[in-house]
Short mmCIF file of N, CA and C in Angstrom, two decimals:
data_model
loop_
_atom_site.label_atom_id
_atom_site.label_comp_id
_atom_site.label_asym_id
_atom_site.label_seq_id
_atom_site.Cartn_x
_atom_site.Cartn_y
_atom_site.Cartn_z
N MET D 1 32.67 58.39 -63.40
CA MET D 1 31.93 56.43 -62.65
C MET D 1 30.75 57.00 -61.90
N THR D 2 29.33 56.19 -62.15
CA THR D 2 28.07 56.80 -61.23
C THR D 2 28.42 55.55 -59.94
N ASP D 3 28.20 56.17 -59.13
CA ASP D 3 28.18 55.59 -57.84
C ASP D 3 26.91 54.84 -57.88
N LYS D 4 27.11 53.17 -57.54
CA LYS D 4 25.69 52.41 -57.68
C LYS D 4 25.55 52.21 -56.49
N ARG D 5 26.06 52.82 -55.08
CA ARG D 5 25.51 52.42 -53.88
C ARG D 5 23.91 53.34 -53.35
N THR D 6 23.51 52.51 -52.99
CA THR D 6 22.21 53.04 -52.20
C THR D 6 22.32 54.58 -51.20
N ASP D 7 21.12 55.40 -51.16
CA ASP D 7 21.24 56.77 -50.99
C ASP D 7 21.83 56.28 -49.52
N CYS D 8 21.06 55.70 -48.72
CA CYS D 8 21.05 54.74 -47.60
C CYS D 8 22.64 54.30 -47.24
N GLU D 9 23.33 53.74 -47.99
CA GLU D 9 25.01 53.25 -47.89
C GLU D 9 25.74 54.95 -48.12
N ILE D 10 25.59 55.77 -49.13
CA ILE D 10 26.28 56.74 -49.03
C ILE D 10 25.60 57.67 -48.19
N ILE D 11 24.64 57.95 -47.35
CA ILE D 11 24.96 59.06 -46.45
C ILE D 11 25.37 58.40 -45.03
N VAL D 12 25.36 56.68 -44.83
CA VAL D 12 26.38 56.34 -43.91
C VAL D 12 27.22 56.50 -43.89
N ALA D 13 28.40 56.42 -45.08
CA ALA D 13 29.60 56.50 -45.47
C ALA D 13 29.83 58.30 -44.98
N SER D 14 29.16 59.00 -45.62
CA SER D 14 29.62 60.42 -45.70
C SER D 14 29.47 60.94 -44.07
N ARG D 15 28.89 59.82 -43.00
CA ARG D 15 29.63 60.41 -41.56
C ARG D 15 30.78 60.50 -41.20
N GLY D 16 31.45 59.78 -41.98
CA GLY D 16 33.01 59.53 -41.82
C GLY D 16 33.46 60.14 -42.78
N ARG D 17 33.18 60.46 -44.20
CA ARG D 17 33.62 61.09 -45.28
C ARG D 17 32.61 62.09 -45.79
N PRO D 18 32.24 63.43 -45.13
CA PRO D 18 31.47 64.14 -45.41
C PRO D 18 31.62 64.71 -46.91
N GLU D 19 32.36 64.64 -47.42
CA GLU D 19 32.49 65.36 -48.99
C GLU D 19 31.75 64.16 -49.75
N LEU D 20 31.48 62.86 -49.50
CA LEU D 20 30.74 61.61 -50.13
C LEU D 20 28.83 62.64 -50.51
N PHE D 21 28.35 63.28 -49.21
CA PHE D 21 27.09 63.60 -48.96
C PHE D 21 27.13 64.41 -50.54
N GLU D 22 27.81 64.96 -51.51
CA GLU D 22 27.69 65.68 -52.38
C GLU D 22 26.79 64.74 -53.59
N THR D 23 27.31 63.59 -53.66
CA THR D 23 26.34 62.32 -54.54
C THR D 23 24.85 62.68 -54.12
N ILE D 24 24.60 62.94 -53.01
CA ILE D 24 23.10 62.48 -52.49
C ILE D 24 22.32 64.13 -53.06
N PHE D 25 23.12 65.00 -53.04
CA PHE D 25 22.53 66.82 -53.84
C PHE D 25 22.94 66.39 -55.42
N GLU D 26 23.68 65.66 -55.66
CA GLU D 26 23.70 65.74 -57.44
C GLU D 26 22.26 64.87 -57.72
N ARG D 27 21.93 63.53 -57.10
CA ARG D 27 21.09 63.18 -57.43
C ARG D 27 19.39 63.32 -57.25
N HIS D 28 19.49 64.30 -56.09
CA HIS D 28 18.04 64.59 -56.07
C HIS D 28 18.27 65.97 -55.60
N HIS D 29 19.23 67.06 -56.51
CA HIS D 29 18.48 68.19 -56.27
C HIS D 29 17.79 68.48 -57.14
N GLN D 30 17.06 68.24 -58.41
CA GLN D 30 16.22 68.73 -59.21
C GLN D 30 14.92 68.40 -58.92
N ALA D 31 14.50 67.25 -57.89
CA ALA D 31 13.37 66.83 -57.33
C ALA D 31 13.05 67.45 -56.33
N VAL D 32 14.00 67.56 -55.30
CA VAL D 32 13.50 68.73 -53.77
C VAL D 32 13.46 70.21 -54.56
N TYR D 33 13.82 70.60 -55.68
CA TYR D 33 13.99 71.95 -56.05
C TYR D 33 12.43 71.87 -56.78
N ARG D 34 12.25 70.84 -57.70
CA ARG D 34 10.38 70.88 -58.19
C ARG D 34 9.70 70.46 -56.96
N PHE D 35 9.72 69.92 -56.26
CA PHE D 35 9.03 69.56 -55.04
C PHE D 35 8.94 70.90 -54.39
N ALA D 36 9.76 71.59 -54.25
CA ALA D 36 9.70 73.03 -53.28
C ALA D 36 8.98 73.98 -54.21
N ALA D 37 9.01 74.41 -55.82
CA ALA D 37 8.35 74.96 -56.44
C ALA D 37 7.18 74.79 -56.36
N GLY D 38 6.64 73.50 -56.09
CA GLY D 38 5.03 73.90 -56.14
C GLY D 38 4.72 74.41 -54.78
N ARG D 39 5.60 74.14 -54.05
CA ARG D 39 4.74 74.68 -52.54
C ARG D 39 4.82 76.10 -52.59
N CYS D 40 6.19 76.37 -53.07
CA CYS D 40 6.24 77.73 -52.66
C CYS D 40 6.89 78.43 -53.87
N GLY D 41 6.91 78.25 -55.31
CA GLY D 41 6.71 79.09 -56.22
C GLY D 41 8.30 78.81 -57.00
N PRO D 42 8.86 79.03 -57.80
CA PRO D 42 10.29 78.95 -58.71
C PRO D 42 11.16 80.10 -57.91
N ASP D 43 10.36 81.46 -57.67
CA ASP D 43 11.23 82.07 -56.99
C ASP D 43 12.01 82.02 -55.69
N ASP D 44 11.53 80.69 -54.61
CA ASP D 44 11.89 80.60 -53.70
C ASP D 44 12.40 79.09 -53.37
N ALA D 45 11.75 78.65 -54.49
CA ALA D 45 12.17 77.20 -54.51
C ALA D 45 13.92 76.62 -54.47
N SER D 46 14.89 77.69 -54.94
CA SER D 46 16.45 77.38 -55.40
C SER D 46 16.76 77.97 -53.75
N ASP D 47 16.08 78.69 -52.85
CA ASP D 47 16.50 78.72 -51.66
C ASP D 47 16.04 77.99 -50.45
N VAL D 48 15.02 76.92 -51.19
CA VAL D 48 14.41 76.28 -50.23
C VAL D 48 15.26 74.75 -49.89
N ALA D 49 15.76 74.63 -51.71
CA ALA D 49 16.34 73.27 -51.58
C ALA D 49 17.55 73.58 -51.15
N SER D 50 18.04 74.39 -51.56
CA SER D 50 19.90 74.65 -51.33
C SER D 50 19.57 74.24 -49.86
N ASP D 51 18.77 75.20 -48.80
CA ASP D 51 18.09 75.04 -47.24
C ASP D 51 18.31 73.46 -46.71
N THR D 52 17.52 72.98 -47.39
CA THR D 52 17.14 71.39 -47.37
C THR D 52 18.41 70.57 -47.51
N PHE D 53 19.16 70.99 -48.58
CA PHE D 53 20.43 70.20 -48.49
C PHE D 53 21.46 70.40 -47.06
N VAL D 54 21.26 71.69 -46.85
CA VAL D 54 22.29 71.67 -46.11
C VAL D 54 21.51 71.44 -44.66
N ARG D 55 20.39 71.56 -44.26
CA ARG D 55 20.14 70.86 -42.81
C ARG D 55 19.95 69.17 -43.19
N ALA D 56 19.73 68.59 -44.31
CA ALA D 56 19.89 67.25 -44.25
C ALA D 56 21.40 66.97 -44.01
N PHE D 57 22.46 67.53 -44.47
CA PHE D 57 23.95 67.17 -44.52
C PHE D 57 24.19 67.29 -42.97
N ASP D 58 23.27 68.30 -42.13
CA ASP D 58 23.76 68.72 -40.78
C ASP D 58 23.15 67.38 -39.84
N ARG D 59 22.05 67.03 -40.57
CA ARG D 59 21.34 65.96 -39.90
C ARG D 59 21.69 64.37 -40.08
N ARG D 60 22.75 64.13 -40.92
CA ARG D 60 22.50 63.00 -41.64
C ARG D 60 22.96 61.92 -40.87
N ASP D 61 23.33 62.12 -39.46
CA ASP D 61 23.43 60.89 -38.36
C ASP D 61 21.69 60.47 -38.03
N ARG D 62 21.19 61.21 -38.33
CA ARG D 62 19.92 60.94 -38.05
C ARG D 62 18.61 60.03 -39.66
N PHE D 63 19.61 60.30 -40.17
CA PHE D 63 18.70 59.44 -41.36
C PHE D 63 18.67 57.72 -41.27
N ARG D 64 17.60 57.47 -41.35
CA ARG D 64 17.33 55.50 -41.08
C ARG D 64 17.93 55.17 -42.32
N THR D 65 18.41 54.12 -41.56
CA THR D 65 19.53 53.43 -42.15
C THR D 65 18.43 51.99 -42.76
N ASP D 66 16.83 51.84 -42.41
CA ASP D 66 16.20 51.11 -43.05
C ASP D 66 15.81 51.10 -44.29
N ARG D 67 16.15 52.59 -44.78
CA ARG D 67 15.61 53.35 -46.40
C ARG D 67 16.68 53.25 -47.10
N ASP D 68 16.32 53.06 -48.34
CA ASP D 68 17.35 52.73 -49.07
C ASP D 68 17.44 54.54 -50.20
N SER D 69 16.28 54.68 -50.26
CA SER D 69 15.78 56.35 -50.39
C SER D 69 16.05 57.06 -49.75
N ALA D 70 16.70 58.25 -50.34
CA ALA D 70 16.42 59.75 -48.77
C ALA D 70 15.50 60.47 -49.11
N LEU D 71 14.77 60.37 -51.03
CA LEU D 71 13.68 61.27 -50.96
C LEU D 71 12.92 61.49 -50.15
N PRO D 72 12.32 60.47 -49.49
CA PRO D 72 11.29 60.65 -48.17
C PRO D 72 11.72 61.90 -47.40
N TRP D 73 12.84 61.58 -47.13
CA TRP D 73 13.13 62.43 -45.95
C TRP D 73 13.85 63.68 -46.56
N LEU D 74 14.38 64.07 -47.56
CA LEU D 74 14.42 65.19 -48.03
C LEU D 74 13.15 66.39 -48.35
N PHE D 75 12.15 65.19 -48.84
CA PHE D 75 11.25 66.00 -49.25
C PHE D 75 10.40 66.29 -47.89
N GLY D 76 10.59 65.74 -47.12
CA GLY D 76 10.16 65.91 -45.62
C GLY D 76 10.75 67.28 -44.90
N ILE D 77 12.13 67.65 -44.96
CA ILE D 77 12.92 68.37 -44.84
C ILE D 77 12.39 69.83 -45.17
N ALA D 78 11.89 69.52 -46.70
CA ALA D 78 11.93 71.02 -47.69
C ALA D 78 10.53 71.52 -47.19
N ALA D 79 9.52 70.20 -46.68
CA ALA D 79 8.49 70.85 -46.70
C ALA D 79 7.96 71.19 -45.05
N ASN D 80 9.19 71.49 -44.50
CA ASN D 80 9.33 71.66 -42.71
C ASN D 80 10.09 73.23 -42.95
N ILE D 81 10.95 73.18 -44.06
CA ILE D 81 11.68 74.25 -44.47
C ILE D 81 10.30 75.69 -45.22
N VAL D 82 9.83 75.27 -45.55
CA VAL D 82 8.33 75.93 -46.78
C VAL D 82 7.62 76.55 -45.39
N ARG D 83 7.08 75.48 -44.50
CA ARG D 83 5.94 76.28 -43.86
C ARG D 83 6.94 77.18 -42.66
N GLU D 84 7.85 76.59 -42.52
CA GLU D 84 8.73 77.99 -41.58
C GLU D 84 8.88 79.16 -42.19
N ARG D 85 9.05 79.17 -43.82
CA ARG D 85 9.61 80.69 -44.66
C ARG D 85 8.11 81.45 -44.10
N ARG D 86 7.21 79.93 -44.72
CA ARG D 86 5.73 80.90 -44.60
C ARG D 86 5.35 81.46 -43.49
N ARG D 87 5.36 81.44 -42.17
CA ARG D 87 5.41 81.64 -40.97
C ARG D 87 6.39 82.99 -40.87
N LYS D 88 7.57 83.14 -41.35
CA LYS D 88 8.40 84.45 -40.91
C LYS D 88 7.81 85.21 -42.09
N SER D 89 7.50 85.06 -43.30
CA SER D 89 7.24 85.93 -44.14
C SER D 89 5.67 86.80 -44.66
N ALA D 90 4.57 85.74 -43.63
CA ALA D 90 3.45 86.24 -43.96
C ALA D 90 3.09 87.21 -43.88
N ARG D 91 3.68 88.36 -43.07
CA ARG D 91 3.07 89.49 -43.15
C ARG D 91 3.42 90.49 -44.49
N ARG D 92 4.93 90.39 -44.86
CA ARG D 92 5.46 90.51 -45.50
C ARG D 92 4.51 90.28 -46.86
N HIS D 93 4.27 89.19 -46.88
CA HIS D 93 3.86 88.59 -47.93
C HIS D 93 2.15 89.18 -48.68
N GLY D 94 1.59 89.36 -47.37
CA GLY D 94 0.17 90.54 -47.35
C GLY D 94 0.37 91.65 -47.81
N MET D 95 1.80 92.47 -47.49
CA MET D 95 1.77 93.94 -47.66
C MET D 95 2.23 93.94 -49.33
N LEU D 96 2.83 92.68 -49.61
CA LEU D 96 3.01 93.06 -50.95
C LEU D 96 1.55 92.43 -51.63
N ARG D 97 0.92 91.72 -51.65
CA ARG D 97 -0.36 91.05 -52.57
C ARG D 97 -1.34 92.64 -52.06
N ARG D 98 -1.33 93.13 -51.24
CA ARG D 98 -2.35 94.29 -51.26
C ARG D 98 -1.71 95.45 -52.13
N SER D 99 -0.16 95.96 -51.81
CA SER D 99 0.12 96.68 -52.72
C SER D 99 -0.40 96.50 -54.31
N THR D 100 0.49 94.99 -54.56
CA THR D 100 0.02 94.58 -56.49
C THR D 100 -1.47 94.82 -56.33
N MET D 101 -2.48 94.55 -55.46
CA MET D 101 -3.35 95.16 -55.84
C MET D 101 -3.86 96.35 -56.51
N LEU D 102 -3.61 97.01 -55.81
CA LEU D 102 -3.51 98.43 -55.31
C LEU D 102 -3.16 99.08 -56.76
N VAL D 103 -2.05 98.63 -57.24
CA VAL D 103 -1.59 99.07 -58.84
C VAL D 103 -2.32 98.80 -59.90
N VAL D 104 -2.82 96.90 -59.70
CA VAL D 104 -3.34 96.83 -61.10
C VAL D 104 -4.73 97.47 -60.97
N GLY D 105 -5.40 97.89 -59.75
CA GLY D 105 -6.44 98.80 -59.68
C GLY D 105 -6.64 99.97 -60.35
N GLU D 106 -5.38 100.46 -60.02
CA GLU D 106 -5.33 101.78 -60.46
C GLU D 106 -4.40 102.19 -61.86
N ASP D 107 -3.94 101.17 -62.46
CA ASP D 107 -3.59 101.26 -63.50
C ASP D 107 -3.68 100.10 -64.71
N ALA D 108 -4.65 100.69 -65.44
CA ALA D 108 -4.94 99.85 -66.59
C ALA D 108 -4.19 99.16 -67.71
N ARG D 109 -2.88 99.85 -67.57
CA ARG D 109 -2.09 99.58 -68.72
C ARG D 109 -0.84 98.57 -67.91
N PHE D 110 -1.02 98.60 -66.95
CA PHE D 110 -0.24 97.65 -65.89
C PHE D 110 -1.04 96.23 -66.47
N GLU D 111 -2.37 96.05 -65.82
CA GLU D 111 -3.45 95.07 -65.85
C GLU D 111 -3.49 94.42 -67.14
N SER D 112 -3.24 95.52 -68.30
CA SER D 112 -3.43 94.79 -69.43
C SER D 112 -1.81 93.66 -69.55
N GLU D 113 -0.78 94.68 -69.45
CA GLU D 113 0.70 93.42 -69.87
C GLU D 113 0.48 92.48 -69.04
N ALA D 114 0.35 92.63 -67.35
CA ALA D 114 -0.29 91.53 -66.98
C ALA D 114 -0.82 90.41 -67.20
N ALA D 115 -2.23 90.63 -67.90
CA ALA D 115 -2.85 90.00 -68.52
C ALA D 115 -2.37 88.78 -69.55
N GLU D 116 -1.39 89.68 -70.21
CA GLU D 116 -0.81 89.14 -71.36
C GLU D 116 0.60 88.13 -70.88
N ARG D 117 0.76 88.17 -69.95
CA ARG D 117 2.24 87.74 -69.18
C ARG D 117 1.44 86.51 -68.35
N VAL D 118 0.33 86.62 -67.90
CA VAL D 118 -0.26 85.51 -67.59
C VAL D 118 -0.74 84.46 -68.33
N ASP D 119 -1.23 85.05 -69.64
CA ASP D 119 -2.09 84.28 -70.57
C ASP D 119 -0.36 83.20 -71.02
N ALA D 120 0.97 83.88 -71.20
CA ALA D 120 1.52 83.39 -71.62
C ALA D 120 2.25 82.13 -70.76
N SER D 121 1.96 82.32 -69.37
CA SER D 121 2.29 81.41 -68.55
C SER D 121 1.12 80.41 -68.12
N PHE D 122 0.05 80.70 -68.90
CA PHE D 122 -0.75 80.07 -68.10
C PHE D 122 -1.11 78.68 -67.62
N GLN D 123 -0.73 78.03 -68.44
CA GLN D 123 -0.82 76.47 -67.65
C GLN D 123 0.27 75.45 -66.67
N GLN D 124 1.58 76.44 -66.88
CA GLN D 124 2.37 76.05 -65.69
C GLN D 124 1.87 76.19 -64.23
N ARG D 125 1.60 77.64 -64.50
CA ARG D 125 0.64 78.37 -63.01
C ARG D 125 -0.15 77.48 -62.83
N ALA D 126 -1.45 77.33 -63.69
CA ALA D 126 -2.95 76.52 -63.31
C ALA D 126 -2.63 75.52 -62.63
N LEU D 127 -1.34 74.67 -62.88
CA LEU D 127 -0.60 73.49 -62.26
C LEU D 127 -0.18 74.23 -60.98
N ALA D 128 0.64 75.05 -61.22
CA ALA D 128 1.30 75.00 -59.89
C ALA D 128 0.18 75.79 -58.47
N GLU D 129 -0.73 76.18 -59.09
CA GLU D 129 -1.74 77.18 -58.45
C GLU D 129 -2.79 75.69 -57.57
N ALA D 130 -3.02 74.80 -58.74
CA ALA D 130 -3.55 73.79 -58.03
C ALA D 130 -2.66 72.56 -57.15
N LEU D 131 -1.86 72.41 -57.26
CA LEU D 131 -1.15 72.29 -56.46
C LEU D 131 -1.06 72.71 -55.00
N SER D 132 -0.86 73.64 -55.22
CA SER D 132 -0.36 74.60 -53.74
C SER D 132 -1.91 74.66 -52.67
N THR D 133 -3.41 73.77 -53.26
CA THR D 133 -4.48 73.72 -53.02
C THR D 133 -4.03 72.34 -52.19
N LEU D 134 -3.36 71.56 -52.38
CA LEU D 134 -3.43 70.48 -51.42
C LEU D 134 -2.97 70.17 -50.08
N SER D 135 -3.14 69.61 -49.16
CA SER D 135 -2.79 69.43 -48.10
C SER D 135 -1.28 68.72 -48.05
N ASP D 136 0.06 69.12 -47.23
CA ASP D 136 1.15 68.39 -46.70
C ASP D 136 1.24 67.14 -47.60
N ASP D 137 0.51 66.15 -46.92
CA ASP D 137 0.16 64.61 -47.48
C ASP D 137 0.09 64.65 -48.53
N GLU D 138 -1.15 65.42 -49.05
CA GLU D 138 -1.21 64.89 -50.64
C GLU D 138 -0.46 65.12 -51.29
N TYR D 139 0.25 66.45 -51.36
CA TYR D 139 1.23 66.81 -51.99
C TYR D 139 2.43 65.95 -52.17
N GLN D 140 2.86 65.36 -50.65
CA GLN D 140 3.96 64.74 -50.69
C GLN D 140 4.02 63.47 -51.75
N VAL D 141 2.50 62.48 -51.30
CA VAL D 141 2.54 61.50 -51.73
C VAL D 141 2.26 61.56 -53.35
N LEU D 142 1.76 62.79 -53.96
CA LEU D 142 1.85 62.78 -55.56
C LEU D 142 3.10 63.46 -55.86
N MET D 143 3.94 63.97 -55.52
CA MET D 143 5.45 64.00 -55.84
C MET D 143 6.35 62.98 -56.04
N LEU D 144 6.20 62.18 -54.79
CA LEU D 144 6.85 60.67 -54.98
C LEU D 144 6.50 59.94 -55.68
N LEU D 145 5.25 60.15 -56.57
CA LEU D 145 4.64 59.49 -57.53
C LEU D 145 5.12 60.14 -58.97
N ALA D 146 5.15 61.04 -59.03
CA ALA D 146 5.10 61.87 -59.94
C ALA D 146 6.60 61.92 -60.35
N ILE D 147 7.23 62.72 -59.41
CA ILE D 147 8.84 63.14 -59.38
C ILE D 147 9.86 61.87 -59.33
N ALA D 148 9.64 61.26 -58.58
CA ALA D 148 10.45 60.48 -57.53
C ALA D 148 10.14 58.76 -58.75
N ASP D 149 8.93 59.18 -58.97
CA ASP D 149 8.78 57.62 -59.53
C ASP D 149 8.43 56.15 -58.54
N PHE D 150 7.85 56.73 -57.77
CA PHE D 150 8.05 55.71 -56.53
C PHE D 150 6.57 55.07 -56.76
N SER D 151 6.27 53.66 -56.80
CA SER D 151 4.87 53.02 -57.11
C SER D 151 4.27 53.04 -55.90
N TYR D 152 3.10 52.85 -55.38
CA TYR D 152 2.06 52.92 -54.49
C TYR D 152 2.96 52.17 -53.39
N SER D 153 3.13 51.21 -53.53
CA SER D 153 3.80 50.35 -52.54
C SER D 153 5.19 50.71 -51.98
N ASP D 154 5.67 51.29 -52.98
CA ASP D 154 7.30 52.11 -52.32
C ASP D 154 6.55 53.70 -51.00
N ILE D 155 5.94 54.01 -51.91
CA ILE D 155 5.07 55.07 -51.15
C ILE D 155 5.16 55.19 -50.23
N ALA D 156 4.11 53.62 -49.69
CA ALA D 156 3.42 53.04 -48.65
C ALA D 156 4.92 52.49 -47.43
N GLU D 157 5.93 52.15 -48.20
CA GLU D 157 6.65 51.70 -46.88
C GLU D 157 7.56 52.62 -46.73
N HIS D 158 7.96 53.72 -47.13
CA HIS D 158 8.40 54.77 -47.26
C HIS D 158 8.12 55.48 -45.96
N LEU D 159 6.84 55.64 -46.17
CA LEU D 159 5.97 57.08 -45.21
C LEU D 159 5.47 56.38 -44.12
N GLU D 160 5.65 54.84 -44.48
CA GLU D 160 5.33 53.99 -43.57
C GLU D 160 3.58 54.37 -43.03
N ILE D 161 2.82 54.01 -44.08
CA ILE D 161 1.30 54.11 -44.21
C ILE D 161 1.02 53.31 -44.78
N PRO D 162 -0.43 52.82 -44.67
CA PRO D 162 -0.93 51.78 -45.45
C PRO D 162 -1.57 52.44 -46.84
N ILE D 163 -1.05 50.98 -47.55
CA ILE D 163 -1.42 51.39 -49.20
C ILE D 163 -2.21 51.62 -49.62
N GLY D 164 -3.31 51.67 -48.66
CA GLY D 164 -5.19 51.95 -49.11
C GLY D 164 -4.95 53.52 -48.58
N THR D 165 -3.94 53.91 -47.58
CA THR D 165 -3.66 55.51 -47.32
C THR D 165 -3.28 56.42 -48.63
N VAL D 166 -2.12 55.36 -48.74
CA VAL D 166 -1.34 56.11 -50.36
C VAL D 166 -2.69 56.43 -51.41
N ARG D 167 -3.36 55.52 -51.58
CA ARG D 167 -4.54 55.44 -52.83
C ARG D 167 -5.38 56.52 -52.55
N SER D 168 -6.28 56.86 -51.60
CA SER D 168 -6.72 57.71 -51.00
C SER D 168 -6.46 58.92 -51.19
N ARG D 169 -4.73 59.21 -50.53
CA ARG D 169 -4.64 60.58 -50.61
C ARG D 169 -4.51 61.13 -52.18
N ILE D 170 -4.13 60.47 -52.73
CA ILE D 170 -3.30 60.69 -54.37
C ILE D 170 -4.33 60.50 -55.20
N HIS D 171 -5.47 59.89 -54.84
CA HIS D 171 -7.21 60.13 -55.10
C HIS D 171 -7.74 61.73 -55.38
N ARG D 172 -7.69 61.96 -53.59
CA ARG D 172 -8.00 62.74 -53.54
C ARG D 172 -7.25 64.12 -54.09
N ALA D 173 -6.11 64.31 -54.36
CA ALA D 173 -5.53 65.05 -54.53
C ALA D 173 -5.48 65.53 -55.90
N ARG D 174 -5.58 64.24 -56.56
CA ARG D 174 -5.78 64.66 -58.18
C ARG D 174 -7.30 64.69 -58.40
N ARG D 175 -8.22 64.37 -57.93
CA ARG D 175 -9.66 64.98 -57.85
C ARG D 175 -9.67 66.39 -57.76
N ARG D 176 -9.04 66.99 -56.65
CA ARG D 176 -9.18 68.36 -56.51
C ARG D 176 -8.56 69.21 -57.37
N MET D 177 -7.47 68.36 -58.18
CA MET D 177 -6.59 69.15 -58.84
C MET D 177 -7.55 69.40 -60.82
N ARG D 178 -8.08 68.15 -60.67
CA ARG D 178 -9.35 68.28 -61.77
C ARG D 178 -10.55 69.32 -61.82
N GLU D 179 -10.74 69.39 -60.57
CA GLU D 179 -11.81 70.16 -60.38
C GLU D 179 -11.37 71.41 -60.22
N LEU D 180 -10.50 71.76 -59.68
CA LEU D 180 -9.07 72.96 -59.97
C LEU D 180 -9.25 73.85 -61.62
N LEU D 181 -8.91 72.73 -62.17
CA LEU D 181 -8.14 73.11 -63.58
C LEU D 181 -9.22 72.81 -65.16
N GLU D 182 -10.84 72.01 -64.33
CA GLU D 182 -11.79 72.20 -65.33
C GLU D 182 -12.67 73.28 -65.51
N HIS D 183 -12.08 73.99 -64.87
CA HIS D 183 -12.38 75.61 -64.67
C HIS D 183 -11.76 76.13 -65.21
N GLU D 184 -10.78 75.90 -65.99
CA GLU D 184 -9.76 76.72 -66.52
C GLU D 184 -9.46 76.57 -68.05
N ARG D 185 -8.72 76.83 -68.48
CA ARG D 185 -7.91 76.39 -70.18
C ARG D 185 -7.58 74.84 -69.89
N PRO D 186 -7.46 74.23 -70.96
CA PRO D 186 -6.78 72.64 -70.33
C PRO D 186 -5.75 72.43 -70.74
N ILE D 187 -4.97 71.98 -69.77
CA ILE D 187 -3.56 71.70 -69.63
C ILE D 187 -3.18 70.61 -71.05
N THR D 188 -2.61 71.31 -71.92
CA THR D 188 -1.77 70.56 -73.08
C THR D 188 -0.60 69.87 -72.85
N ASP D 189 0.06 70.31 -72.15
CA ASP D 189 1.20 69.40 -71.84
C ASP D 189 1.40 68.04 -71.48
N ASP D 190 1.65 66.80 -72.70
CA ASP D 190 1.34 65.65 -72.38
C ASP D 190 2.55 65.22 -71.79
N SER D 191 3.24 65.92 -70.73
CA SER D 191 4.61 65.13 -70.67
C SER D 191 3.93 63.84 -69.23
N ALA D 192 5.18 63.21 -68.95
CA ALA D 192 4.71 62.03 -68.17
C ALA D 192 4.07 62.83 -66.94
N THR D 193 4.97 64.00 -66.27
CA THR D 193 5.07 63.59 -64.86
C THR D 193 3.43 64.70 -64.47
N HIS D 194 3.23 65.44 -65.68
CA HIS D 194 1.67 66.09 -65.75
C HIS D 194 0.70 64.57 -65.79
N GLY D 195 1.14 63.49 -66.25
CA GLY D 195 0.16 62.30 -66.76
C GLY D 195 -0.33 61.79 -65.37
N ARG D 196 0.96 61.45 -64.99
CA ARG D 196 0.97 61.25 -63.73
C ARG D 196 0.59 61.79 -62.48
N LEU D 197 0.43 63.42 -62.73
CA LEU D 197 -0.60 64.23 -61.40
C LEU D 197 -1.92 64.07 -61.42
N LEU D 198 -2.08 63.66 -63.06
CA LEU D 198 -3.61 64.50 -62.97
C LEU D 198 -4.03 63.04 -63.25
#
């Protein structure tokens, strides 16, 4: 039977009964995974999502009880984890990028095969790359709109910012993405999420 309680009610109850926090995981894992994938790619998104729920569980005493939904809180934790991982792995990623460039430059066959793989997954990668150019503030409001299906007023309330700021951030984010994507092949996926992103 589906638990009808709000996230807040479940988190408060989980302070005495830790097993109840599993409901928060079940409700929001997919959204947190997609949020993380947009910031760090699908390869690291599972780890980020897992770390997010571990950290959220450990810090559930800090959850603000005036919020019904845990998503903005979880997105904030995920964004912090992504930033931490980027700082720790910046040098390693730089070395990998340089190595990849050397291989591509020296091996024409590898370059041709890579081009075919890129072509096959172009739309998803183009969208992910465009999303990665957004500031954390812009990305967060766009994800709350597209993934969490929050209204502008919901976003303003949960992030404690004026609704005009929400509109401005979403407008800037969508404009930047359109500018980046208009130079590439058109996105043909007509899913609701893509529609709300662009």
